[in-house]
């Protein structure tokens, strides 16, 4: 955003003169892993249910600081404070596994202090109330976004009766809620509700506004061909999620108003293309660059960095449809909403959003569970986070094993294993070990803030959060780091016979779905969906400099098509920030056949739409059992001569101008900065042309789609 730099400098000065605090990441890490600070919960109205009977421990002479401790021998809490000081001497070995923090001897993660010594954390020890926000007030005050905080010894600490949530903000503990926990692992591979019986699915890849515009066109054609009633599920990632979330949830707007009227390439004159796109496409014309700068600079301190991206995109994408309210939970439909309200009389109907009942029954928004705060994800440990109106979580344990994260001292973690009802996602682990294994009426602490549609699309497209750092002085001078912009939520695994122990929730960094699968296909294959349309709104054209119909067995295909496709056939390399090496689900031979089919289409000038029946291979990381066949239609974004020659001459001329015309990079518009001065936004003409192309690709193959969806 070169145009912004001068503005940034000015804003920077404003910022500097009103500076508040510096975030200390390492403290947050500690807090999340260890949950070591304990709150004086007597001010909480929920004292009784939480049995917060513990008293403030009197200051022992040994202790160097005066943070509020609760009774460490309570059965309910895990307190890491041994009471020992390491101000002058190191911690005594008699205290067990300790570490020195702020001159205090504290138990290492996984241990709790009992009578001054650290013992292994056991089941039924709930998360403690952590009061350390991780913020410092040694020089300036605490950020206002933290809520009720006080400055104690240079640290921003939640006031009594409040505990920190996800991300360094303070909330009052909530009363327990009753939610369904649905195990999905090798012992119980059945998915919950309608997710168990999906017969047809359409998945929309990521790719920012390009993916959104392309998805819009494909949806328009599927609606127009009356095929949507035959689609059981939509699975989407990132930009594909922006489009499908609106499509799934928008009400009080006709399909035509939402997706636009049918087009044929020959009506796409420049005048027609420059018209305001249909409402779903119009969101891709919103330039969020100015919103970014105001959020990052002017109101720094009132917006939590972990929340910035979610807030930004809720405003850009969801607000025009009245779907941006972050106090509203999601529910799948009226029936499940009824059930939730019956179990939880404290919640009201108004607090929920349900999808439009005319849309497919299942909607899966793909995100990634990277690692607990302070640790780093690896190929083995990064798993998908699947967010649906009914359930949210990660099915199966990767390779049916515990995982270790980078920087974690080899400690093992359980991740995945199933779902919790989405309205309960982001809260603490169930109060009982039995409940954590699954059930219809599991008691747990409510999430500190609602898990809303805005959170889900923000997580699904979180890769863009790091682009907030493309204002380099922001990163350097404000001390922001990319991971600070990643959304963070409390997540706990669903346990099983194999892994029976109660496990606390941990604060996980959540990433863009693209980090583990940029197509949404893997989620459908996990559900054993026999018919899948995979829409690739990719930025990488199929290589045209080679003959894919020759013997490809000796050829390195990396880079010859999008990684989002190649990884499913085992052609990948380790990439920074992407965890795709365990994504193989199809035979490499089948890739050779598919690429040859694509090439035949390409040479005929036809859009790249190919149907294939593929054998599904076992995939341990994703918990996919092999030995069955899936019927696929691949829709691959790549220029088509047949579409071009059908365009009005003036439009084709504009396309042919390349970078000097209005359609530079056609049809692979850039994911960010396609137009100078804009971040993710496109011109109306760009949105309309790409949507028209997506629509054309499906309509040109109308027979294939109609036969495919026939039951
Ligand atoms: C902690 O709780 C136990 C049992 O409830 C009690 O016996 C003990 O005296 C308490 N200790 C402190 C320091 O309050
Ligand atoms: C958001 O939803 C909550 C809960 O239903 C409601 O109280 C609040 O007024 C809503 N906010 C807006 C801006 O609509």
XYZ file of C-alpha atoms and ligand atoms in Angstrom:
739
model
C 0.000 0.000 0.000
C 2.522 2.592 -1.094
C -0.071 5.354 -1.124
C -0.552 4.926 2.575
C 2.955 5.373 3.776
C 2.749 9.119 4.263
C -0.558 8.820 6.071
C 0.997 6.089 8.150
C 3.847 8.303 9.195
C 1.424 10.954 10.375
C -0.726 8.416 12.133
C 2.361 6.944 13.635
C 3.166 10.257 15.265
C -0.342 10.454 16.634
C 0.075 6.948 17.915
C 3.437 7.615 19.490
C 2.198 10.593 21.375
C -0.639 8.559 22.820
C 1.193 5.306 23.219
C -0.100 2.859 25.719
C 1.635 -0.404 26.343
C 3.787 -3.024 24.770
C 2.501 -6.536 24.408
C 4.720 -9.204 25.769
C 4.074 -12.354 23.782
C 6.024 -14.647 26.057
C 3.773 -13.843 28.990
C 0.715 -14.735 26.953
C 2.292 -18.016 26.004
C 2.947 -18.826 29.554
C -0.495 -17.827 30.607
C -2.154 -19.947 27.984
C -0.040 -23.021 28.495
C 0.006 -22.908 32.164
C -3.028 -20.943 33.240
C -1.030 -20.047 36.276
C -2.548 -16.908 37.693
C -5.606 -17.461 39.759
C -8.305 -15.006 40.332
C -9.938 -13.956 43.476
C -13.311 -15.090 42.291
C -15.342 -14.003 45.267
C -16.729 -11.094 43.276
C -18.121 -13.426 40.634
C -21.821 -14.152 40.794
C -21.134 -17.725 39.800
C -19.068 -18.498 42.816
C -21.392 -21.230 43.931
C -21.422 -23.381 40.866
C -17.732 -23.092 40.338
C -17.182 -23.911 43.988
C -14.854 -21.024 44.199
C -14.543 -21.476 47.881
C -10.880 -20.890 47.935
C -9.474 -18.105 50.005
C -6.789 -15.709 49.211
C -3.635 -17.305 50.354
C -1.793 -15.210 52.875
C 1.488 -13.889 51.693
C 4.244 -16.220 52.676
C 7.494 -14.483 53.565
C 9.214 -16.409 50.847
C 7.147 -15.081 48.004
C 8.429 -12.107 46.127
C 5.223 -10.779 44.645
C 1.701 -10.379 45.812
C -0.520 -11.748 43.092
C -3.765 -13.192 44.332
C -3.529 -16.908 44.930
C -6.372 -19.225 45.587
C -6.112 -22.326 47.699
C -3.810 -24.507 45.710
C -5.027 -27.632 47.389
C -8.486 -27.116 46.010
C -9.516 -30.014 43.822
C -10.810 -27.693 41.216
C -7.996 -25.396 40.278
C -4.516 -25.726 39.021
C -2.241 -23.126 40.570
C 1.298 -22.957 39.299
C 2.593 -20.741 42.099
C 4.658 -22.766 44.488
C 5.128 -19.749 46.705
C 8.889 -19.999 46.245
C 11.092 -17.110 45.193
C 13.899 -17.188 42.692
C 14.849 -13.581 43.072
C 18.255 -14.400 44.506
C 18.610 -18.160 44.355
C 17.248 -20.689 41.894
C 14.173 -22.723 42.836
C 14.696 -25.587 45.207
C 14.674 -29.022 43.616
C 12.271 -30.173 46.279
C 9.603 -28.134 44.495
C 9.695 -30.487 41.485
C 9.537 -29.269 37.865
C 9.629 -25.476 38.214
C 10.580 -22.482 36.164
C 11.556 -19.009 37.302
C 9.113 -16.326 36.164
C 8.948 -12.798 37.545
C 11.162 -13.928 40.412
C 8.634 -16.574 41.371
C 9.064 -20.328 41.297
C 6.207 -21.576 39.174
C 5.338 -25.063 38.054
C 6.119 -25.996 34.494
C 3.196 -26.458 32.112
C 1.261 -29.593 32.954
C 2.049 -29.369 36.682
C 0.124 -27.801 39.535
C 1.413 -26.611 42.870
C 0.375 -28.683 45.874
C 1.784 -27.741 49.245
C 4.566 -25.797 47.607
C 5.663 -28.544 45.210
C 4.712 -29.254 41.626
C 2.737 -32.376 40.872
C 1.418 -33.559 37.555
C -1.860 -32.038 36.530
C -4.663 -34.592 36.719
C -8.168 -34.957 35.389
C -10.926 -32.768 36.736
C -8.591 -29.898 37.436
C -10.403 -27.202 35.505
C -8.658 -24.309 33.892
C -7.829 -21.709 36.391
C -8.968 -18.210 36.060
C -6.037 -16.437 34.514
C -5.860 -12.770 35.372
C -2.643 -11.817 33.580
C -3.543 -10.180 30.286
C 0.053 -10.200 29.111
C 0.001 -6.426 28.756
C 2.468 -4.142 30.428
C 1.709 -0.799 32.022
C 5.156 0.017 33.289
C 5.341 3.089 31.068
C 1.821 3.820 29.837
C -1.675 2.680 30.769
C -3.387 -0.540 29.752
C -5.266 -0.769 26.459
C -8.958 -0.146 26.803
C -9.888 -3.224 24.772
C -8.803 -5.345 27.714
C -11.920 -4.360 29.661
C -11.800 -4.229 33.478
C -8.058 -4.268 34.142
C -5.848 -2.750 36.742
C -2.189 -1.945 36.680
C -0.317 -4.041 39.226
C 3.474 -3.993 39.372
C 3.726 -2.849 35.789
C 1.423 -5.603 34.531
C -2.128 -5.278 33.240
C -4.099 -7.661 35.439
C -7.845 -8.330 35.286
C -9.807 -6.911 38.176
C -11.121 -9.288 40.817
C -13.972 -11.381 39.496
C -12.716 -11.218 35.917
C -10.534 -13.654 34.042
C -8.701 -13.286 30.748
C -10.263 -14.707 27.632
C -8.678 -15.815 24.394
C -6.514 -12.958 23.911
C -5.666 -10.775 26.846
C -9.100 -9.284 27.483
C -10.975 -9.572 30.785
C -14.405 -11.145 31.126
C -16.605 -12.259 33.937
C -16.795 -16.049 34.079
C -20.072 -17.235 32.597
C -22.493 -19.772 34.008
C -22.129 -23.266 32.628
C -23.975 -24.211 29.474
C -25.182 -27.523 28.137
C -23.908 -28.453 24.699
C -23.595 -31.521 22.513
C -20.126 -32.976 22.117
C -19.824 -35.181 19.033
C -16.830 -37.516 18.957
C -15.379 -38.299 15.534
C -12.297 -40.543 15.682
C -11.259 -44.046 14.685
C -13.479 -45.687 17.320
C -16.458 -43.521 16.397
C -16.038 -42.383 12.778
C -19.667 -41.265 12.342
C -20.208 -37.522 11.837
C -23.049 -35.841 13.727
C -26.508 -35.049 12.317
C -26.899 -34.367 8.599
C -23.102 -34.309 8.251
C -23.203 -38.129 8.403
C -25.196 -38.542 5.207
C -23.909 -36.031 2.677
C -24.347 -37.436 -0.816
C -23.265 -34.442 -2.877
C -20.985 -31.562 -2.019
C -19.598 -28.492 -3.732
C -16.374 -27.001 -2.487
C -15.086 -23.509 -3.151
C -11.387 -22.792 -2.831
C -9.717 -19.795 -1.276
C -8.265 -16.897 -3.232
C -9.679 -13.652 -1.839
C -11.905 -11.541 -4.057
C -10.974 -13.670 -7.074
C -12.388 -16.746 -5.360
C -15.417 -14.762 -4.224
C -16.224 -13.523 -7.746
C -15.649 -16.933 -9.322
C -17.765 -18.649 -6.644
C -20.526 -16.135 -7.289
C -20.635 -17.125 -10.957
C -20.660 -20.861 -10.219
C -23.455 -20.422 -7.663
C -25.445 -18.336 -10.129
C -25.258 -21.123 -12.711
C -26.108 -23.861 -10.179
C -29.142 -21.849 -9.052
C -30.210 -21.152 -12.612
C -29.920 -24.847 -13.545
C -32.025 -25.631 -10.431
C -29.305 -27.909 -9.084
C -28.976 -26.381 -5.601
C -31.762 -28.589 -4.158
C -29.531 -31.534 -5.087
C -26.509 -30.155 -3.221
C -26.280 -31.482 0.347
C -23.185 -29.579 1.431
C -20.982 -26.607 0.682
C -17.418 -26.692 1.960
C -15.315 -23.578 1.490
C -12.076 -21.868 2.387
C -11.098 -18.212 2.753
C -12.374 -16.138 -0.218
C -14.666 -19.052 -1.100
C -16.036 -18.750 2.414
C -16.758 -15.024 2.011
C -19.044 -15.850 -0.893
C -20.613 -19.004 0.513
C -21.199 -17.556 3.992
C -23.260 -14.750 2.488
C -25.033 -17.172 0.179
C -25.835 -19.536 3.052
C -27.005 -16.959 5.588
C -28.454 -14.012 3.655
C -32.213 -13.734 4.011
C -34.750 -11.220 2.781
C -32.922 -10.940 -0.514
C -33.900 -12.803 -3.657
C -31.435 -15.145 -5.340
C -31.411 -12.854 -8.346
C -30.638 -9.789 -6.257
C -27.934 -11.711 -4.444
C -26.248 -13.453 -7.384
C -27.395 -11.372 -10.336
C -29.326 -12.286 -13.444
C -28.102 -14.980 -15.840
C -25.522 -13.778 -18.321
C -23.948 -15.069 -21.487
C -20.488 -13.807 -22.486
C -21.923 -11.988 -25.510
C -23.921 -9.586 -23.322
C -20.866 -8.590 -21.264
C -20.229 -5.224 -22.880
C -17.996 -2.805 -21.021
C -21.021 -0.728 -20.060
C -22.743 -3.803 -18.661
C -19.606 -4.906 -16.814
C -19.169 -1.513 -15.188
C -22.583 -1.705 -13.553
C -22.722 -2.300 -9.810
C -22.351 -6.076 -9.331
C -25.063 -8.209 -7.749
C -25.082 -7.760 -3.985
C -22.834 -10.704 -3.214
C -20.261 -9.509 -5.734
C -20.465 -5.928 -4.599
C -18.685 -6.745 -1.327
C -15.554 -7.496 -3.363
C -15.502 -3.874 -4.532
C -15.195 -2.528 -0.978
C -11.752 -1.077 -0.423
C -10.780 -1.926 3.120
C -7.391 -0.183 3.004
C -8.685 2.902 4.780
C -10.417 0.785 7.404
C -7.150 -1.033 8.056
C -5.258 2.142 8.692
C -7.870 3.560 10.993
C -8.036 0.338 12.953
C -4.300 -0.105 13.215
C -3.287 3.415 13.976
C -6.030 5.674 15.149
C -7.796 3.211 17.369
C -4.885 1.056 18.385
C -5.579 0.152 21.950
C -9.310 -0.104 21.553
C -9.098 -2.996 19.104
C -7.471 -6.233 20.060
C -4.929 -7.170 17.373
C -6.170 -10.782 17.394
C -9.586 -9.407 16.537
C -8.698 -6.806 13.932
C -9.045 -9.013 10.915
C -12.337 -10.497 12.078
C -13.753 -7.042 12.756
C -12.480 -5.653 9.493
C -13.961 -8.355 7.344
C -17.186 -8.585 9.258
C -17.686 -4.961 8.381
C -16.655 -5.332 4.740
C -18.370 -8.621 3.904
C -21.182 -9.313 6.348
C -22.488 -5.928 7.396
C -24.297 -5.200 4.110
C -26.409 -8.299 4.838
C -27.014 -7.646 8.528
C -24.839 -10.646 9.406
C -21.966 -8.900 11.174
C -23.262 -8.986 14.759
C -20.525 -10.587 16.826
C -22.791 -11.156 19.817
C -24.763 -13.724 17.855
C -24.078 -17.449 17.926
C -24.809 -19.805 15.037
C -27.329 -22.649 14.960
C -28.075 -25.005 12.069
C -31.855 -24.565 11.917
C -34.993 -23.864 13.942
C -35.107 -27.381 15.345
C -31.594 -27.409 16.752
C -32.062 -23.848 17.989
C -35.108 -25.051 19.944
C -33.060 -27.828 21.477
C -30.264 -25.426 22.449
C -32.732 -23.040 24.086
C -34.442 -25.833 26.004
C -31.138 -26.967 27.427
C -30.001 -23.391 28.067
C -32.880 -21.234 29.257
C -30.414 -18.377 29.850
C -29.932 -17.953 26.114
C -32.524 -16.320 23.891
C -33.587 -16.808 20.306
C -32.336 -13.321 19.401
C -28.794 -14.342 20.180
C -28.688 -16.793 17.271
C -28.299 -16.655 13.519
C -29.503 -19.575 11.409
C -28.798 -20.157 7.712
C -31.413 -19.630 5.047
C -33.495 -22.856 4.989
C -33.523 -22.823 1.168
C -29.775 -23.476 1.045
C -27.845 -26.764 1.314
C -28.192 -28.468 4.717
C -24.513 -28.558 5.599
C -22.011 -25.731 5.411
C -18.384 -26.239 6.407
C -16.052 -23.256 6.668
C -12.431 -24.378 6.654
C -9.850 -22.913 9.010
C -6.656 -24.242 10.560
C -5.752 -25.056 14.147
C -2.118 -24.064 14.139
C -0.660 -24.425 17.633
C -1.222 -23.301 21.201
C 0.018 -19.743 21.687
C 3.773 -19.607 21.836
C 4.306 -22.927 20.112
C 4.550 -23.445 16.393
C 2.673 -25.705 14.034
C 4.324 -28.540 12.123
C 3.214 -30.708 9.201
C 2.175 -33.385 11.694
C 0.346 -31.168 14.154
C -1.476 -28.514 12.086
C -5.046 -29.739 11.568
C -8.164 -28.334 9.991
C -10.702 -26.436 12.040
C -14.135 -27.093 10.562
C -16.707 -24.460 11.438
C -20.359 -25.115 10.669
C -23.592 -23.586 11.916
C -24.252 -26.805 13.870
C -20.830 -28.047 15.009
C -17.265 -26.769 15.182
C -14.073 -28.699 15.767
C -11.586 -31.000 14.100
C -12.541 -34.596 13.304
C -10.091 -37.469 13.981
C -6.705 -37.288 15.685
C -3.920 -36.750 13.158
C -2.499 -40.231 12.478
C -4.506 -41.337 15.531
C -1.658 -40.090 17.715
C -0.690 -37.342 20.101
C 1.198 -34.475 18.472
C 4.122 -32.307 19.454
C 4.476 -28.668 18.437
C 7.569 -26.705 17.560
C 9.147 -25.096 20.621
C 7.223 -27.344 22.999
C 9.995 -29.308 24.764
C 8.628 -32.485 23.211
C 5.473 -32.276 25.303
C 2.609 -34.177 23.702
C -0.839 -32.798 23.025
C -4.115 -34.334 21.979
C -5.757 -32.415 19.146
C -9.034 -33.017 17.321
C -11.280 -36.000 17.964
C -14.569 -34.326 17.075
C -16.851 -31.390 17.572
C -18.810 -29.305 20.001
C -21.979 -27.449 19.095
C -20.814 -24.193 17.558
C -22.509 -21.955 20.101
C -20.254 -23.494 22.773
C -17.042 -23.274 20.769
C -14.319 -21.163 22.364
C -15.248 -22.030 25.943
C -13.447 -24.118 28.538
C -13.312 -27.885 28.412
C -16.295 -29.864 29.757
C -16.471 -29.994 33.528
C -16.310 -33.799 33.595
C -14.013 -36.300 31.932
C -17.060 -38.262 30.750
C -18.521 -35.215 29.067
C -15.337 -34.586 27.171
C -15.761 -37.977 25.501
C -19.077 -36.908 24.014
C -22.756 -36.663 24.823
C -25.926 -34.702 24.284
C -25.993 -32.752 27.506
C -22.427 -31.888 28.430
C -21.808 -29.146 30.973
C -19.068 -26.650 30.249
C -18.164 -23.059 30.880
C -19.627 -20.796 28.198
C -17.232 -19.091 25.793
C -16.298 -15.582 26.943
C -17.607 -14.150 23.684
C -19.972 -15.602 21.103
C -18.515 -17.657 18.286
C -20.198 -15.767 15.478
C -20.351 -16.046 11.707
C -17.909 -13.122 11.639
C -15.410 -15.121 13.695
C -15.774 -18.081 11.356
C -15.149 -16.160 8.133
C -12.337 -14.199 9.782
C -10.631 -17.446 10.787
C -11.271 -19.109 7.422
C -9.536 -16.166 5.697
C -6.967 -15.346 8.376
C -4.090 -15.389 5.882
C -5.105 -11.861 5.050
C -4.489 -10.825 8.615
C -0.777 -11.038 7.981
C -1.190 -8.576 5.134
C -2.029 -6.063 7.838
C 1.727 -6.163 8.273
C 2.301 -5.032 4.723
C 2.478 -1.615 6.289
C 6.067 -2.275 7.336
C 6.451 0.528 9.828
C 3.475 -0.861 11.668
C 5.304 -4.110 12.123
C 8.620 -2.580 13.090
C 7.756 0.413 15.160
C 4.620 -0.818 16.836
C 6.228 -4.134 17.536
C 3.429 -6.078 15.872
C 4.253 -9.556 14.719
C 2.256 -11.510 12.178
C 1.006 -14.039 14.684
C -0.431 -11.272 16.817
C -3.052 -10.754 14.140
C -4.115 -14.367 14.051
C -7.399 -15.100 15.770
C -7.071 -17.027 19.039
C -9.689 -19.208 20.720
C -9.800 -21.697 23.550
C -9.956 -25.167 22.037
C -10.023 -28.578 23.717
C -9.911 -32.056 22.191
C -12.675 -34.656 22.347
C -11.309 -37.645 24.255
C -11.831 -41.369 23.635
C -11.035 -44.844 24.947
C -7.589 -44.532 23.471
C -7.013 -41.073 24.992
C -9.294 -41.065 28.035
C -7.726 -38.361 30.216
C -9.493 -35.078 30.790
C -7.671 -32.298 28.927
C -7.870 -28.592 29.551
C -8.577 -26.146 26.778
C -5.603 -24.317 25.318
C -5.459 -21.014 23.541
C -4.892 -21.930 19.920
C -3.711 -19.710 17.144
C -6.147 -20.227 14.318
C -5.123 -19.801 10.727
C -6.578 -19.614 7.251
C -8.057 -22.860 5.949
C -5.571 -22.671 3.085
C -2.795 -23.631 5.452
C -3.957 -27.245 5.506
C -6.273 -27.468 2.475
C -7.170 -24.554 0.236
C -10.085 -26.370 -1.421
C -12.467 -27.653 1.269
C -12.294 -31.078 -0.416
C -10.567 -32.865 2.447
C -13.453 -32.105 4.805
C -15.875 -33.708 2.317
C -13.657 -36.756 1.800
C -13.504 -37.202 5.589
C -17.308 -37.401 5.446
C -17.093 -39.963 2.642
C -19.099 -37.802 0.232
C -19.437 -39.839 -2.992
C -19.981 -36.886 -5.384
C -17.960 -33.692 -5.157
C -17.683 -30.626 -7.382
C -14.359 -28.941 -6.605
C -14.101 -25.317 -7.731
C -10.545 -23.995 -7.940
C -10.524 -20.193 -8.039
C -6.780 -20.413 -8.290
C -4.142 -17.830 -9.188
C -1.978 -20.431 -10.897
C -2.768 -21.342 -14.490
C -2.140 -24.821 -15.785
C 1.346 -24.890 -17.345
C 1.023 -24.501 -21.103
C 4.664 -25.221 -21.915
C 4.461 -28.973 -21.615
C 2.490 -31.909 -22.959
C 0.534 -33.474 -20.102
C -0.624 -36.323 -22.328
C 2.897 -37.756 -22.641
C 4.314 -40.175 -20.084
C 4.590 -38.032 -16.954
C 6.019 -40.665 -14.646
C 9.520 -39.140 -14.655
C 8.412 -35.521 -14.580
C 8.400 -33.231 -11.568
C 4.951 -31.686 -11.706
C 5.425 -29.207 -8.884
C 4.442 -25.738 -10.015
C 2.757 -27.055 -13.185
C -0.706 -26.536 -11.674
C -1.991 -25.180 -8.389
C -0.675 -26.802 -5.201
C -4.306 -26.961 -4.093
C -4.815 -29.685 -6.694
C -1.374 -31.306 -6.755
C -1.256 -31.964 -3.005
C -4.260 -34.313 -3.276
C -2.134 -36.535 -5.543
C 0.970 -36.392 -3.350
C 2.847 -33.761 -5.361
C 3.936 -31.196 -2.792
C 6.873 -29.676 -1.115
C 7.072 -28.219 2.334
C 6.133 -24.598 2.093
C 6.352 -21.806 4.606
C 3.045 -21.469 6.381
C 1.429 -24.323 4.508
C 1.048 -27.840 5.781
C 0.127 -29.840 2.708
C 2.542 -32.759 2.577
C 0.098 -35.230 4.127
C -2.788 -34.384 1.799
C -2.504 -37.247 -0.675
C -5.870 -38.946 -1.222
C -5.615 -39.973 -4.895
C -3.202 -42.013 -7.046
C -0.514 -40.016 -8.814
C -1.476 -41.855 -12.025
C -4.904 -40.279 -11.807
C -3.294 -36.826 -11.748
C -1.596 -37.637 -15.036
C -4.963 -38.581 -16.553
C -6.644 -35.476 -15.145
C -3.948 -33.118 -16.441
C -4.172 -34.712 -19.873
C -7.962 -34.206 -19.862
C -7.463 -30.572 -18.833
C -5.014 -30.138 -21.674
C -7.470 -31.540 -24.224
C -10.052 -29.015 -23.056
C -7.490 -26.255 -23.151
C -6.445 -27.046 -26.703
C -10.083 -27.168 -27.789
C -10.562 -23.725 -26.216
C -13.059 -25.132 -23.720
C -13.241 -24.223 -20.051
C -11.314 -26.604 -17.779
C -14.169 -28.668 -16.373
C -13.423 -32.382 -16.109
C -15.343 -35.214 -14.513
C -13.442 -38.189 -13.113
C -14.121 -41.160 -10.912
C -11.189 -41.543 -8.546
C -10.148 -44.162 -6.045
C -9.738 -42.630 -2.589
C -6.573 -43.690 -0.769
C -6.209 -44.051 2.961
C -4.953 -40.867 4.599
C -3.926 -41.232 8.232
C -3.381 -37.564 8.969
C -6.972 -36.740 7.992
C -8.507 -39.978 9.222
C -9.711 -40.910 5.733
C -10.271 -44.602 5.199
C -9.376 -45.594 1.656
C -10.774 -48.185 -0.661
C -13.769 -46.371 -2.094
C -14.462 -44.211 -5.124
C -15.484 -40.595 -5.421
C -17.099 -39.036 -8.455
C -15.474 -35.637 -8.967
C -16.040 -32.647 -11.208
C -12.992 -30.401 -11.250
C -13.620 -26.764 -12.215
C -10.263 -25.091 -12.755
C -9.919 -21.358 -13.346
C -7.933 -20.970 -16.552
C -8.474 -18.791 -19.592
C -10.762 -20.249 -22.255
C -10.718 -19.241 -25.909
C -14.341 -20.184 -26.338
C -15.356 -17.695 -23.650
C -13.103 -15.006 -25.142
C -14.514 -15.251 -28.661
C -18.026 -14.964 -27.280
C -17.243 -11.658 -25.556
C -18.220 -8.401 -27.267
C -15.160 -7.149 -29.231
C -14.646 -4.091 -27.004
C -14.503 -6.293 -23.912
C -12.072 -8.717 -25.506
C -9.923 -5.748 -26.564
C -9.826 -4.538 -22.975
C -8.818 -8.032 -21.817
C -6.094 -8.184 -24.471
C -4.547 -4.945 -23.205
C -3.241 -6.936 -20.250
C -1.775 -4.850 -17.439
C -2.562 -1.570 -19.169
C -6.268 -2.404 -19.454
C -8.906 -2.983 -16.828
C -8.360 -6.744 -16.612
C -4.629 -7.202 -15.958
C -3.693 -10.813 -15.026
C -7.013 -12.095 -16.462
C -8.475 -14.399 -15.274
C -6.003 -14.847 -12.412
C -6.585 -11.495 -10.732
C -4.209 -11.062 -7.835
C -5.385 -12.010 -4.365
C -4.195 -8.707 -2.956
C -3.181 -5.432 -4.613
C -4.728 -6.282 -7.980
C -5.510 -2.589 -8.311
C -3.146 0.058 -7.013
C -4.270 1.618 -3.763
C -6.598 -1.244 -2.998
C -5.916 -4.160 -0.740
C -8.342 -6.928 -1.645
C -10.893 -5.059 -3.722
C -11.666 -5.326 -7.430
C -13.479 -3.024 -9.815
C -17.107 -3.828 -10.623
C -16.021 -4.828 -14.144
C -13.465 -7.288 -12.757
C -16.019 -8.872 -10.422
C -18.668 -9.073 -13.156
C -16.354 -10.544 -15.782
C -14.959 -13.215 -13.459
C -18.431 -14.115 -12.196
C -19.620 -14.312 -15.804
C -16.758 -16.677 -16.574
C -17.525 -18.954 -13.595
C -21.143 -19.055 -14.691
C -20.134 -19.840 -18.273
C -17.851 -22.700 -17.191
C -20.779 -24.465 -15.521
C -23.433 -23.632 -18.118
C -21.202 -24.763 -20.967
C -21.143 -28.145 -19.207
C -24.779 -28.057 -18.100
C -25.402 -31.662 -19.187
C -22.469 -32.939 -17.177
C -23.710 -31.156 -14.054
C -27.322 -32.206 -14.529
C -26.392 -35.870 -14.893
C -23.965 -35.640 -12.000
C -26.580 -34.371 -9.585
C -29.302 -36.771 -10.693
C -30.179 -39.141 -7.864
C -7.168 -25.197 51.357
O -8.308 -26.027 51.345
C -8.223 -27.147 52.167
C -9.447 -28.029 51.923
O -10.525 -27.297 51.499
C -8.086 -26.680 53.639
O -7.964 -27.778 54.501
C -6.832 -25.814 53.763
O -6.714 -25.274 55.048
C -6.876 -24.662 52.745
N -5.608 -23.962 52.745
C -5.498 -22.645 52.717
C -4.111 -22.085 52.726
O -6.478 -21.898 52.691
C -26.448 -7.918 18.254
O -27.114 -9.017 18.829
C -27.422 -8.855 20.201
C -27.989 -10.165 20.689
O -29.074 -10.582 19.920
C -28.383 -7.679 20.366
O -28.665 -7.475 21.724
C -27.750 -6.425 19.784
O -28.642 -5.377 19.820
C -27.309 -6.674 18.350
N -26.551 -5.540 17.865
C -26.829 -4.919 16.744
C -25.948 -3.774 16.386
O -27.749 -5.263 16.028
